[in-house]
Tab-separated table of C-alpha atoms in Angstrom:
chain	number	residue	atom	x	y	z
A	1	MET	CA	-20.031	-34.670	-44.777
A	2	PRO	CA	-23.807	-34.219	-45.314
A	3	SER	CA	-25.226	-31.994	-47.974
A	4	LEU	CA	-26.338	-28.523	-46.734
A	5	LYS	CA	-29.097	-28.368	-49.326
A	6	GLN	CA	-30.440	-31.759	-48.277
A	7	LEU	CA	-30.328	-30.856	-44.499
A	8	LEU	CA	-32.165	-27.669	-45.355
A	9	SER	CA	-34.791	-29.470	-47.671
A	10	LEU	CA	-34.155	-26.945	-50.416
A	11	PRO	CA	-36.027	-27.201	-53.795
A	12	GLU	CA	-34.328	-28.305	-56.985
A	13	ARG	CA	-35.573	-25.131	-58.834
A	14	GLY	CA	-36.641	-21.723	-57.791
A	15	ILE	CA	-35.698	-18.664	-55.791
A	16	ILE	CA	-33.999	-18.967	-52.379
A	17	SER	CA	-33.480	-15.823	-50.236
A	18	VAL	CA	-30.927	-15.778	-47.327
A	19	ILE	CA	-31.621	-13.502	-44.370
A	20	GLY	CA	-30.217	-12.953	-40.865
A	21	GLY	CA	-26.510	-12.516	-40.046
A	22	GLY	CA	-23.337	-14.528	-39.270
A	23	GLY	CA	-22.564	-16.028	-42.739
A	24	LYS	CA	-25.152	-15.327	-45.403
A	25	THR	CA	-22.582	-14.852	-48.150
A	26	SER	CA	-20.792	-18.034	-47.117
A	27	VAL	CA	-24.023	-19.976	-47.095
A	28	ILE	CA	-24.794	-18.756	-50.601
A	29	ALA	CA	-21.245	-19.660	-51.875
A	30	HIS	CA	-21.470	-23.139	-50.259
A	31	LEU	CA	-24.912	-23.853	-51.659
A	32	ALA	CA	-23.954	-22.535	-55.176
A	33	ASP	CA	-21.141	-25.062	-55.166
A	34	GLU	CA	-23.356	-27.874	-54.035
A	35	PHE	CA	-25.981	-27.156	-56.720
A	36	CYS	CA	-23.378	-26.833	-59.395
A	37	ARG	CA	-21.823	-30.203	-58.439
A	38	GLU	CA	-25.267	-31.656	-59.205
A	39	GLY	CA	-25.310	-30.063	-62.616
A	40	LYS	CA	-27.588	-27.180	-61.729
A	41	THR	CA	-27.154	-23.646	-63.085
A	42	VAL	CA	-27.044	-21.056	-60.328
A	43	LEU	CA	-27.540	-17.287	-60.210
A	44	CYS	CA	-26.261	-15.463	-57.116
A	45	THR	CA	-27.496	-11.935	-56.521
A	46	THR	CA	-28.800	-9.523	-53.845
A	47	THR	CA	-31.790	-7.373	-53.135
A	48	THR	CA	-29.648	-5.294	-50.799
A	49	HIS	CA	-25.902	-5.662	-50.867
A	50	ILE	CA	-23.407	-8.516	-51.162
A	51	ALA	CA	-19.708	-8.775	-50.529
A	52	ALA	CA	-17.604	-8.612	-53.652
A	53	LEU	CA	-15.932	-11.914	-52.927
A	54	HIS	CA	-15.893	-13.414	-56.402
A	55	PRO	CA	-13.520	-12.594	-59.187
A	56	VAL	CA	-14.690	-10.035	-61.849
A	57	PRO	CA	-15.724	-11.590	-65.201
A	58	PRO	CA	-16.512	-14.197	-66.312
A	59	TRP	CA	-18.159	-15.299	-62.953
A	60	VAL	CA	-19.509	-11.776	-62.153
A	61	VAL	CA	-21.717	-9.689	-64.421
A	62	LEU	CA	-21.994	-6.190	-63.137
A	63	GLU	CA	-24.701	-3.750	-64.122
A	64	GLU	CA	-23.704	-0.217	-64.980
A	65	GLU	CA	-25.876	2.815	-64.086
A	66	GLY	CA	-28.352	3.287	-66.831
A	67	GLN	CA	-27.318	0.109	-68.707
A	68	ALA	CA	-29.256	-3.150	-68.260
A	69	LEU	CA	-27.581	-6.551	-67.807
A	70	ASP	CA	-27.089	-8.621	-70.986
A	71	PHE	CA	-29.211	-11.685	-70.551
A	72	ALA	CA	-27.676	-13.428	-73.549
A	73	GLN	CA	-24.212	-13.061	-71.954
A	74	ILE	CA	-25.519	-14.391	-68.664
A	75	ARG	CA	-26.966	-17.481	-70.380
A	76	LYS	CA	-23.643	-18.075	-72.127
A	77	LEU	CA	-21.640	-17.793	-68.815
A	78	LEU	CA	-24.160	-20.139	-67.117
A	79	ALA	CA	-23.736	-22.764	-69.762
A	80	ARG	CA	-19.984	-22.573	-69.364
A	81	TYR	CA	-19.396	-21.986	-65.723
A	82	HIS	CA	-22.859	-23.025	-64.122
A	83	VAL	CA	-22.652	-20.239	-61.528
A	84	VAL	CA	-22.728	-16.471	-62.161
A	85	THR	CA	-23.101	-13.542	-59.743
A	86	CYS	CA	-25.219	-10.704	-61.115
A	87	ALA	CA	-25.293	-7.368	-59.320
A	88	LYS	CA	-24.902	-3.627	-59.738
A	89	LYS	CA	-21.708	-1.729	-59.044
A	90	ALA	CA	-21.848	0.053	-55.651
A	91	GLN	CA	-20.059	3.074	-54.350
A	92	ASN	CA	-18.206	0.771	-51.993
A	93	PRO	CA	-15.837	-1.267	-54.102
A	94	GLN	CA	-15.972	-4.090	-51.558
A	95	LYS	CA	-19.769	-4.400	-52.145
A	96	PHE	CA	-22.159	-5.055	-54.996
A	97	SER	CA	-25.730	-3.794	-54.858
A	98	ALA	CA	-29.080	-4.954	-56.145
A	99	PRO	CA	-29.566	-5.131	-59.915
A	100	SER	CA	-32.592	-3.702	-61.703
A	101	ASP	CA	-36.248	-4.899	-61.463
A	102	GLN	CA	-35.860	-6.000	-64.997
A	103	PHE	CA	-33.181	-8.542	-63.958
A	104	PHE	CA	-35.298	-9.927	-61.200
A	105	ALA	CA	-38.309	-10.279	-63.558
A	106	GLN	CA	-36.061	-12.590	-65.767
A	107	ALA	CA	-33.879	-14.286	-63.150
A	108	GLU	CA	-35.964	-17.347	-62.597
A	109	THR	CA	-35.922	-18.074	-66.410
A	110	LEU	CA	-32.109	-17.858	-66.613
A	111	ALA	CA	-31.041	-20.462	-64.100
A	112	ASP	CA	-32.331	-23.497	-62.170
A	113	ILE	CA	-31.561	-21.816	-58.812
A	114	VAL	CA	-31.486	-18.178	-57.844
A	115	LEU	CA	-29.681	-17.502	-54.563
A	116	ILE	CA	-30.339	-14.062	-53.137
A	117	GLU	CA	-28.723	-12.262	-50.178
A	118	ALA	CA	-31.847	-10.439	-49.022
A	119	ASP	CA	-30.741	-8.898	-45.712
A	120	GLY	CA	-27.966	-6.802	-44.145
A	121	ALA	CA	-26.286	-7.287	-40.758
A	122	ARG	CA	-23.111	-5.151	-41.080
A	123	HIS	CA	-20.958	-8.270	-40.397
A	124	LEU	CA	-22.701	-9.035	-37.080
A	125	PRO	CA	-23.931	-12.560	-36.317
A	126	PHE	CA	-27.526	-11.950	-35.250
A	127	LYS	CA	-30.239	-9.452	-35.823
A	128	ALA	CA	-33.958	-8.659	-35.919
A	129	PRO	CA	-35.273	-6.779	-39.049
A	130	ALA	CA	-36.193	-3.136	-39.282
A	131	GLU	CA	-39.456	-2.150	-40.902
A	132	HIS	CA	-37.944	-2.214	-44.444
A	133	GLU	CA	-36.139	-5.509	-43.978
A	134	PRO	CA	-35.661	-8.201	-45.325
A	135	VAL	CA	-36.092	-7.468	-48.982
A	136	ILE	CA	-37.832	-10.695	-50.160
A	137	LEU	CA	-39.097	-11.124	-53.746
A	138	ALA	CA	-42.807	-12.079	-53.931
A	139	HIS	CA	-42.047	-15.235	-55.859
A	140	THR	CA	-39.333	-16.480	-53.514
A	141	ASN	CA	-39.860	-20.145	-52.865
A	142	HIS	CA	-37.682	-20.729	-49.732
A	143	ILE	CA	-36.145	-18.523	-47.066
A	144	ILE	CA	-32.959	-19.546	-45.189
A	145	GLY	CA	-32.307	-17.828	-41.898
A	146	VAL	CA	-28.670	-17.646	-40.769
A	147	ALA	CA	-27.418	-16.960	-37.208
A	148	GLY	CA	-23.893	-16.932	-35.977
A	149	MET	CA	-23.285	-18.748	-32.755
A	150	ASP	CA	-20.705	-16.150	-31.647
A	151	ALA	CA	-23.754	-14.003	-30.708
A	152	ALA	CA	-24.688	-16.438	-27.861
A	153	GLY	CA	-23.491	-15.748	-24.393
A	154	VAL	CA	-22.423	-12.107	-24.899
A	155	PRO	CA	-24.434	-8.869	-24.419
A	156	ILE	CA	-27.097	-8.129	-27.126
A	157	LEU	CA	-25.476	-4.707	-27.766
A	158	GLN	CA	-22.197	-6.291	-28.500
A	159	HIS	CA	-22.972	-8.701	-31.383
A	160	CYS	CA	-26.456	-7.999	-32.622
A	161	HIS	CA	-27.458	-5.777	-35.512
A	162	ARG	CA	-30.427	-3.565	-34.686
A	163	PRO	CA	-30.204	-4.433	-30.985
A	164	GLU	CA	-33.253	-2.260	-30.297
A	165	GLN	CA	-35.296	-4.544	-32.581
A	166	VAL	CA	-34.013	-7.673	-30.820
A	167	CYS	CA	-34.870	-6.141	-27.361
A	168	ALA	CA	-38.374	-5.115	-28.510
A	169	ILE	CA	-39.112	-8.809	-29.356
A	170	LEU	CA	-37.585	-10.101	-26.143
A	171	GLY	CA	-38.627	-7.292	-23.737
A	172	CYS	CA	-35.154	-6.971	-22.389
A	173	SER	CA	-32.202	-4.560	-22.138
A	174	PRO	CA	-29.419	-4.217	-24.759
A	175	GLN	CA	-26.920	-4.996	-21.849
A	176	ASP	CA	-28.517	-8.392	-21.258
A	177	ILE	CA	-26.691	-11.592	-22.268
A	178	LEU	CA	-28.244	-13.152	-25.274
A	179	THR	CA	-28.990	-16.742	-24.331
A	180	PRO	CA	-29.831	-19.736	-26.623
A	181	GLN	CA	-33.451	-19.480	-25.497
A	182	MET	CA	-33.556	-15.762	-26.464
A	183	MET	CA	-32.103	-16.475	-29.863
A	184	ALA	CA	-34.778	-19.146	-30.390
A	185	GLU	CA	-37.518	-16.640	-29.536
A	186	VAL	CA	-36.282	-14.164	-32.102
A	187	ILE	CA	-35.892	-16.935	-34.644
A	188	VAL	CA	-39.607	-17.941	-34.270
A	189	SER	CA	-40.946	-14.469	-33.890
A	190	PRO	CA	-43.093	-12.943	-36.728
A	191	LEU	CA	-41.211	-9.764	-35.993
A	192	GLY	CA	-37.864	-11.648	-36.235
A	193	TYR	CA	-36.666	-14.341	-38.543
A	194	GLN	CA	-40.232	-15.332	-39.508
A	195	LYS	CA	-41.210	-11.805	-40.651
A	196	CYS	CA	-41.648	-12.657	-44.380
A	197	VAL	CA	-42.405	-16.348	-44.030
A	198	ASP	CA	-45.824	-17.294	-45.228
A	199	HIS	CA	-47.692	-20.329	-46.668
A	200	SER	CA	-46.015	-19.886	-50.009
A	201	LYS	CA	-42.458	-19.751	-48.657
A	202	ALA	CA	-40.742	-22.551	-46.803
A	203	PHE	CA	-38.175	-21.752	-44.130
A	204	SER	CA	-34.899	-23.372	-42.951
A	205	LEU	CA	-32.310	-22.305	-40.435
A	206	VAL	CA	-28.527	-22.380	-40.454
A	207	LEU	CA	-26.774	-22.049	-37.132
A	208	ASN	CA	-23.277	-21.062	-38.310
A	209	LYS	CA	-19.923	-20.654	-36.556
A	210	CYS	CA	-20.335	-23.877	-34.625
A	211	ASP	CA	-16.540	-23.843	-34.318
A	212	THR	CA	-16.240	-25.262	-30.753
A	213	LEU	CA	-17.946	-27.904	-28.641
A	214	GLU	CA	-19.341	-24.968	-26.496
A	215	ARG	CA	-20.974	-23.331	-29.542
A	216	ILE	CA	-22.340	-26.715	-30.771
A	217	SER	CA	-23.808	-27.240	-27.287
A	218	MET	CA	-25.498	-23.808	-27.485
A	219	ALA	CA	-26.803	-24.598	-30.978
A	220	GLN	CA	-28.304	-27.754	-29.598
A	221	GLN	CA	-29.991	-25.690	-26.905
A	222	ILE	CA	-31.454	-23.326	-29.528
A	223	LEU	CA	-32.752	-26.382	-31.531
A	224	SER	CA	-34.364	-27.821	-28.271
A	225	PHE	CA	-36.118	-24.486	-27.572
A	226	LEU	CA	-37.323	-24.366	-31.219
A	227	ARG	CA	-38.804	-27.840	-30.989
A	228	LEU	CA	-40.512	-26.940	-27.654
A	229	SER	CA	-42.114	-24.025	-29.435
A	230	HIS	CA	-43.395	-26.537	-32.059
A	231	ALA	CA	-41.152	-25.095	-34.807
A	232	SER	CA	-40.573	-28.027	-37.183
A	233	PHE	CA	-38.477	-26.351	-39.944
A	234	PRO	CA	-35.186	-27.982	-40.911
A	235	VAL	CA	-32.026	-26.882	-39.082
A	236	ALA	CA	-28.376	-27.392	-39.938
A	237	PHE	CA	-25.318	-26.644	-37.835
A	238	THR	CA	-22.262	-25.311	-39.762
A	239	SER	CA	-18.757	-23.970	-39.436
A	240	LEU	CA	-18.450	-22.761	-42.916
A	241	HIS	CA	-14.896	-21.311	-42.555
A	242	GLN	CA	-13.859	-24.752	-41.506
A	243	ASP	CA	-15.979	-26.221	-44.448
A	244	LYS	CA	-17.896	-28.299	-41.898
A	245	ILE	CA	-21.607	-29.231	-42.110
A	246	ILE	CA	-23.270	-30.955	-39.100
A	247	ASP	CA	-26.474	-32.909	-39.128
A	248	PRO	CA	-27.861	-32.056	-35.588
A	249	THR	CA	-29.937	-35.262	-35.621
A	250	LYS	CA	-26.661	-37.211	-35.616
A	251	LEU	CA	-25.189	-35.611	-32.468
């Protein structure tokens, strides 16, 4: 199976922010494992919210209200376990929220790679951002967009977060079927997945939930439309719940 980090042309050091919908937390978990297997230290965190999927200590360091994270403790855990999730306790016990600005000022000095969940989609596979989204740190090196292929072929209103934003980009109705071409248009739009991408930040795309031949075919259509629009960024097809990574150039 190919390496996801290599397919996405990710850096060996720096801050990587993950946006979109349809598997951001899974992408972060998979990449953390790949980097760790290469001997890298990895901090996982969020500028919004992240699902509380990992066991509580030692792999997770939680910030209490009014009490800063212990950077010495984080360094010790990274030396032992190589990957640590740092976040703040949220009101929802199933979620962690963003830690303090003090943490983000230090994060890049603590680990080789910082993986940030920087967007919310309420468990929906596709979205366009609101005015305040995504929450990207200024010194982010790389942005990964994630889109779930279960959004394709169904009405926008059914599987899109912020459907009104999606429709504003596409000039269509929320009842319209979301086609691969429409998904590609949102992905390349400066009001869509490219919103915070600039000359200092590289971009890659993960088309997740390629669980069936039909979904792989629709992902290939998205890739074709992206290339027709002269988008040259790296793209990977995945079915992360099946632990499957697909290099689209090999299909």
